[in-house]
């Protein structure tokens, strides 16, 4: 099995999962958070090098105060617990998104976790928090303009240079994007980075997306005819024209 180097996941369906069980939405998020721990371990065991998950979008602030507060509580406890998880999985953790919007203690936990895990190498785990791709692109453009004004950059902006201004600077683009729980949308996730990514949509809600489901997604990915700019993978040198 050819395991994708970088998998991006939209963690969707926690709320519906909980509702179906007669439980509050927050319970679904707690279960979703537990599942995140499981999937990090599974991804590492399968040999995935980069895993990026969409945990809180720029739009998610519009949810009820009760739900947002519950998610903040969950982030607080998870970010602390993640120090141990990072060590156990030899996992380098990085937050993408504008986390300056979070309370000071959450920001500190993020920075502590990033610093603590920065030299771990087996799995690179990115958590998108207060993330939106359009917001990320605009922040990048504004920083680029500032650097140009300060004379730090000159000449034409290349794709490579632009990528280095994004939150994902230095990371390879995702090979496979998985969205759980049946919605067939990108929801403002990694728009620049996923220009050539394969998409896999499943009706399975995030809390039920287990090892078997991840393997199923990777198997489907393996059935795809991967083409980059019209040239099939592995054929680039054998093509006559
Ligand atoms: C989408 O489900 C999920 C979220 C908005 C939050 C994702 C959060 C977690 C998996 C838990 C915490 C993560 C970390 C990093 C600690 P939904 O609420 O949109 O579900 P629905 O579509 O069924 O309503």
Short mmCIF file of C-alpha atoms and ligand atoms in Angstrom, two decimals:
data_model
loop_
_atom_site.label_atom_id
_atom_site.label_comp_id
_atom_site.label_asym_id
_atom_site.label_seq_id
_atom_site.Cartn_x
_atom_site.Cartn_y
_atom_site.Cartn_z
CA UNK A 1 0.00 0.00 0.00
CA UNK A 2 1.31 3.42 -0.99
CA UNK A 3 0.76 5.52 2.12
CA UNK A 4 0.20 9.24 1.42
CA UNK A 5 2.98 11.42 2.74
CA UNK A 6 0.54 14.09 3.91
CA UNK A 7 -3.08 13.56 4.89
CA UNK A 8 -5.40 16.49 5.65
CA UNK A 9 -8.67 15.81 7.47
CA UNK A 10 -11.84 17.83 7.99
CA UNK A 11 -13.13 16.52 11.32
CA UNK A 12 -16.85 16.73 10.73
CA UNK A 13 -19.92 15.20 12.32
CA UNK A 14 -19.26 15.36 16.05
CA UNK A 15 -22.52 17.22 16.67
CA UNK A 16 -24.71 14.85 14.65
CA UNK A 17 -22.96 11.85 16.20
CA UNK A 18 -23.87 13.12 19.68
CA UNK A 19 -27.42 14.12 18.75
CA UNK A 20 -28.11 10.64 17.41
CA UNK A 21 -27.24 9.34 20.85
CA UNK A 22 -29.43 11.89 22.65
CA UNK A 23 -26.35 13.68 23.97
CA UNK A 24 -25.27 17.35 23.80
CA UNK A 25 -23.03 18.43 20.91
CA UNK A 26 -20.14 18.99 23.32
CA UNK A 27 -20.09 15.29 24.06
CA UNK A 28 -19.50 14.67 20.36
CA UNK A 29 -16.51 17.02 20.46
CA UNK A 30 -15.07 15.19 23.47
CA UNK A 31 -15.37 11.89 21.60
CA UNK A 32 -13.95 13.56 18.48
CA UNK A 33 -10.99 14.72 20.50
CA UNK A 34 -10.39 11.21 21.84
CA UNK A 35 -10.53 9.93 18.29
CA UNK A 36 -7.92 12.44 17.24
CA UNK A 37 -5.49 10.78 19.65
CA UNK A 38 -6.28 7.39 18.14
CA UNK A 39 -5.87 8.56 14.55
CA UNK A 40 -2.54 10.29 15.28
CA UNK A 41 -1.23 6.99 16.57
CA UNK A 42 -2.65 5.01 13.65
CA UNK A 43 -1.26 7.51 11.13
CA UNK A 44 2.17 7.27 12.73
CA UNK A 45 2.04 3.45 12.73
CA UNK A 46 1.04 3.40 9.06
CA UNK A 47 3.97 5.64 8.16
CA UNK A 48 2.11 8.86 7.38
CA UNK A 49 4.64 11.68 7.77
CA UNK A 50 2.30 14.71 7.88
CA UNK A 51 -1.21 14.93 9.29
CA UNK A 52 -3.18 18.19 9.28
CA UNK A 53 -6.59 18.47 10.94
CA UNK A 54 -9.25 21.18 10.82
CA UNK A 55 -10.33 21.59 14.42
CA UNK A 56 -11.73 25.14 14.56
CA UNK A 57 -12.50 27.40 11.62
CA UNK A 58 -12.73 31.19 11.45
CA UNK A 59 -16.49 30.58 11.04
CA UNK A 60 -16.84 28.41 14.14
CA UNK A 61 -16.96 31.48 16.44
CA UNK A 62 -20.55 31.91 15.20
CA UNK A 63 -21.70 28.78 17.01
CA UNK A 64 -23.56 29.11 20.31
CA UNK A 65 -21.58 30.51 23.24
CA UNK A 66 -22.09 27.25 25.07
CA UNK A 67 -20.54 25.23 22.23
CA UNK A 68 -17.63 27.64 21.68
CA UNK A 69 -16.89 27.70 25.44
CA UNK A 70 -16.98 23.90 25.48
CA UNK A 71 -14.55 23.72 22.57
CA UNK A 72 -12.18 26.17 24.31
CA UNK A 73 -12.25 23.97 27.43
CA UNK A 74 -11.45 20.99 25.25
CA UNK A 75 -8.56 22.79 23.52
CA UNK A 76 -7.19 23.82 26.92
CA UNK A 77 -7.10 20.27 28.25
CA UNK A 78 -6.01 18.70 24.95
CA UNK A 79 -3.10 21.10 24.41
CA UNK A 80 -1.74 20.17 27.85
CA UNK A 81 -2.27 16.45 27.34
CA UNK A 82 -0.70 16.70 23.92
CA UNK A 83 2.76 17.20 25.47
CA UNK A 84 2.68 13.53 26.47
CA UNK A 85 1.11 12.41 23.20
CA UNK A 86 3.76 14.28 21.23
CA UNK A 87 6.53 12.57 23.14
CA UNK A 88 4.94 9.13 22.85
CA UNK A 89 4.44 9.46 19.08
CA UNK A 90 7.67 11.39 18.41
CA UNK A 91 5.30 13.97 16.96
CA UNK A 92 6.11 17.57 16.08
CA UNK A 93 3.00 19.69 16.68
CA UNK A 94 2.31 22.98 14.95
CA UNK A 95 -0.80 25.13 15.01
CA UNK A 96 -1.89 26.77 11.77
CA UNK A 97 -4.42 29.60 11.75
CA UNK A 98 -4.54 32.93 13.54
CA UNK A 99 -4.29 31.76 17.12
CA UNK A 100 -3.78 35.33 18.36
CA UNK A 101 -7.59 35.39 18.73
CA UNK A 102 -7.52 32.87 21.59
CA UNK A 103 -7.22 33.64 25.32
CA UNK A 104 -3.70 34.16 26.64
CA UNK A 105 -3.51 30.80 28.45
CA UNK A 106 -4.44 28.92 25.25
CA UNK A 107 -1.85 30.87 23.26
CA UNK A 108 0.76 30.03 25.87
CA UNK A 109 -0.15 26.33 25.77
CA UNK A 110 0.16 26.37 21.97
CA UNK A 111 3.59 27.98 22.13
CA UNK A 112 4.77 25.63 24.86
CA UNK A 113 3.62 22.59 22.90
CA UNK A 114 5.23 23.80 19.67
CA UNK A 115 8.52 24.53 21.42
CA UNK A 116 8.48 21.23 23.35
CA UNK A 117 7.80 19.12 20.26
CA UNK A 118 9.80 21.01 17.64
CA UNK A 119 12.55 18.39 17.28
CA UNK A 120 10.28 15.34 17.18
CA UNK A 121 10.35 13.85 13.73
CA UNK A 122 8.27 10.73 13.10
CA UNK A 123 4.95 12.51 12.57
CA UNK A 124 4.36 16.19 11.80
CA UNK A 125 0.96 17.03 13.21
CA UNK A 126 -0.70 20.33 12.27
CA UNK A 127 -3.84 21.52 14.07
CA UNK A 128 -5.84 24.21 12.28
CA UNK A 129 -7.26 26.55 14.94
CA UNK A 130 -9.12 29.73 14.02
CA UNK A 131 -8.12 28.75 10.52
CA UNK A 132 -9.65 29.81 7.23
CA UNK A 133 -7.80 29.55 3.96
CA UNK A 134 -8.88 32.97 2.70
CA UNK A 135 -7.80 34.54 5.97
CA UNK A 136 -4.45 32.72 5.74
CA UNK A 137 -3.93 33.94 2.16
CA UNK A 138 -4.79 37.54 3.07
CA UNK A 139 -2.47 37.47 6.08
CA UNK A 140 0.26 36.17 3.76
CA UNK A 141 -0.39 38.89 1.16
CA UNK A 142 -0.28 41.61 3.79
CA UNK A 143 3.00 40.34 5.26
CA UNK A 144 4.43 40.09 1.78
CA UNK A 145 3.46 43.69 1.03
CA UNK A 146 5.08 44.79 4.27
CA UNK A 147 8.29 42.93 3.42
CA UNK A 148 8.33 44.45 -0.02
CA UNK A 149 7.91 47.93 1.45
CA UNK A 150 10.77 47.22 3.86
CA UNK A 151 12.92 46.15 0.91
CA UNK A 152 13.19 42.56 2.17
CA UNK A 153 11.86 41.18 -1.11
CA UNK A 154 12.22 42.40 -4.65
CA UNK A 155 11.15 41.16 -8.08
CA UNK A 156 8.29 38.86 -9.00
CA UNK A 157 6.44 36.81 -6.42
CA UNK A 158 6.84 33.11 -7.22
CA UNK A 159 4.64 30.22 -6.05
CA UNK A 160 7.48 29.05 -3.85
CA UNK A 161 7.92 32.46 -2.27
CA UNK A 162 4.19 32.87 -1.70
CA UNK A 163 3.98 29.42 -0.09
CA UNK A 164 6.66 30.46 2.36
CA UNK A 165 4.34 33.22 3.65
CA UNK A 166 1.51 30.80 4.41
CA UNK A 167 0.95 29.19 7.82
CA UNK A 168 1.97 25.90 6.22
CA UNK A 169 5.41 27.21 5.16
CA UNK A 170 7.88 24.37 4.79
CA UNK A 171 5.24 21.63 4.74
CA UNK A 172 4.59 19.51 1.65
CA UNK A 173 1.14 19.86 0.09
CA UNK A 174 -1.44 17.26 1.17
CA UNK A 175 -1.68 14.15 -1.02
CA UNK A 176 -5.04 13.08 0.36
CA UNK A 177 -7.86 15.09 1.95
CA UNK A 178 -10.49 13.23 3.94
CA UNK A 179 -13.80 14.78 4.99
CA UNK A 180 -15.99 12.79 7.35
CA UNK A 181 -19.75 12.91 7.84
CA UNK A 182 -21.07 13.29 4.33
CA UNK A 183 -20.62 16.95 3.38
CA UNK A 184 -19.01 17.42 -0.04
CA UNK A 185 -17.33 20.79 0.52
CA UNK A 186 -13.86 22.20 1.20
CA UNK A 187 -15.13 24.75 3.72
CA UNK A 188 -12.23 27.17 3.25
CA UNK A 189 -9.59 24.54 4.08
CA UNK A 190 -6.07 24.69 2.58
CA UNK A 191 -7.30 26.10 -0.75
CA UNK A 192 -3.84 27.00 -2.05
CA UNK A 193 -2.19 23.84 -0.74
CA UNK A 194 -4.75 21.38 -2.14
CA UNK A 195 -4.49 22.30 -5.83
CA UNK A 196 -3.52 18.70 -6.71
CA UNK A 197 -4.80 16.79 -3.67
CA UNK A 198 -7.03 13.72 -4.01
CA UNK A 199 -10.34 14.01 -2.11
CA UNK A 200 -12.06 11.27 -0.14
CA UNK A 201 -15.52 11.87 1.33
CA UNK A 202 -17.15 9.42 3.70
CA UNK A 203 -20.53 9.43 5.48
CA UNK A 204 -18.84 8.11 8.65
CA UNK A 205 -18.92 10.78 11.40
CA UNK A 206 -15.57 11.78 12.86
CA UNK A 207 -15.95 10.01 16.25
CA UNK A 208 -16.46 6.70 14.38
CA UNK A 209 -13.64 7.20 11.90
CA UNK A 210 -11.25 4.53 13.15
CA UNK A 211 -8.16 2.63 11.95
CA UNK A 212 -10.19 0.56 9.46
CA UNK A 213 -11.78 3.69 8.01
CA UNK A 214 -8.41 5.37 7.58
CA UNK A 215 -7.03 2.28 5.86
CA UNK A 216 -10.11 2.21 3.60
CA UNK A 217 -9.48 5.85 2.61
CA UNK A 218 -5.82 5.08 1.84
CA UNK A 219 -6.84 2.04 -0.22
CA UNK A 220 -9.22 4.20 -2.26
CA UNK A 221 -6.42 6.72 -2.73
CA UNK A 222 -4.27 3.89 -4.06
CA UNK A 223 -6.88 3.10 -6.72
CA UNK A 224 -6.65 6.64 -8.12
CA UNK A 225 -4.78 7.45 -11.27
CA UNK A 226 -2.51 10.19 -9.90
CA UNK A 227 -1.64 12.76 -12.51
CA UNK A 228 0.42 15.88 -11.98
CA UNK A 229 -0.10 18.43 -14.75
CA UNK A 230 -1.29 15.70 -17.11
CA UNK A 231 1.60 13.32 -16.54
CA UNK A 232 0.88 10.13 -14.64
CA UNK A 233 3.09 9.43 -11.62
CA UNK A 234 6.12 7.36 -12.63
CA UNK A 235 5.62 8.04 -16.33
CA UNK A 236 7.30 11.43 -16.46
CA UNK A 237 10.58 10.09 -17.90
CA UNK A 238 9.13 7.37 -20.14
CA UNK A 239 6.83 9.69 -22.09
CA UNK A 240 7.91 10.31 -25.66
CA UNK A 241 5.99 13.52 -26.26
C1 LIG B 1 -17.12 19.48 13.38
O1 LIG B 1 -18.22 18.76 13.84
C2 LIG B 1 -16.14 19.62 14.39
C3 LIG B 1 -15.72 20.77 14.95
C4 LIG B 1 -16.21 22.11 14.63
C5 LIG B 1 -14.71 20.74 15.99
C6 LIG B 1 -13.68 19.69 15.83
C7 LIG B 1 -13.12 19.43 17.12
C8 LIG B 1 -12.68 18.24 17.58
C9 LIG B 1 -12.57 17.01 16.82
C10 LIG B 1 -12.29 18.12 18.94
C11 LIG B 1 -11.18 18.85 19.44
C12 LIG B 1 -9.99 18.97 18.63
C13 LIG B 1 -8.84 19.31 19.19
C14 LIG B 1 -7.68 19.66 18.37
C15 LIG B 1 -8.69 19.36 20.64
P1 LIG B 1 -19.61 19.50 13.87
O2 LIG B 1 -19.80 20.06 15.23
O3 LIG B 1 -19.64 20.48 12.77
O4 LIG B 1 -20.61 18.35 13.65
P2 LIG B 1 -21.99 18.45 12.89
O5 LIG B 1 -21.66 18.82 11.47
O6 LIG B 1 -22.54 17.09 13.02
O7 LIG B 1 -22.79 19.50 13.58
#
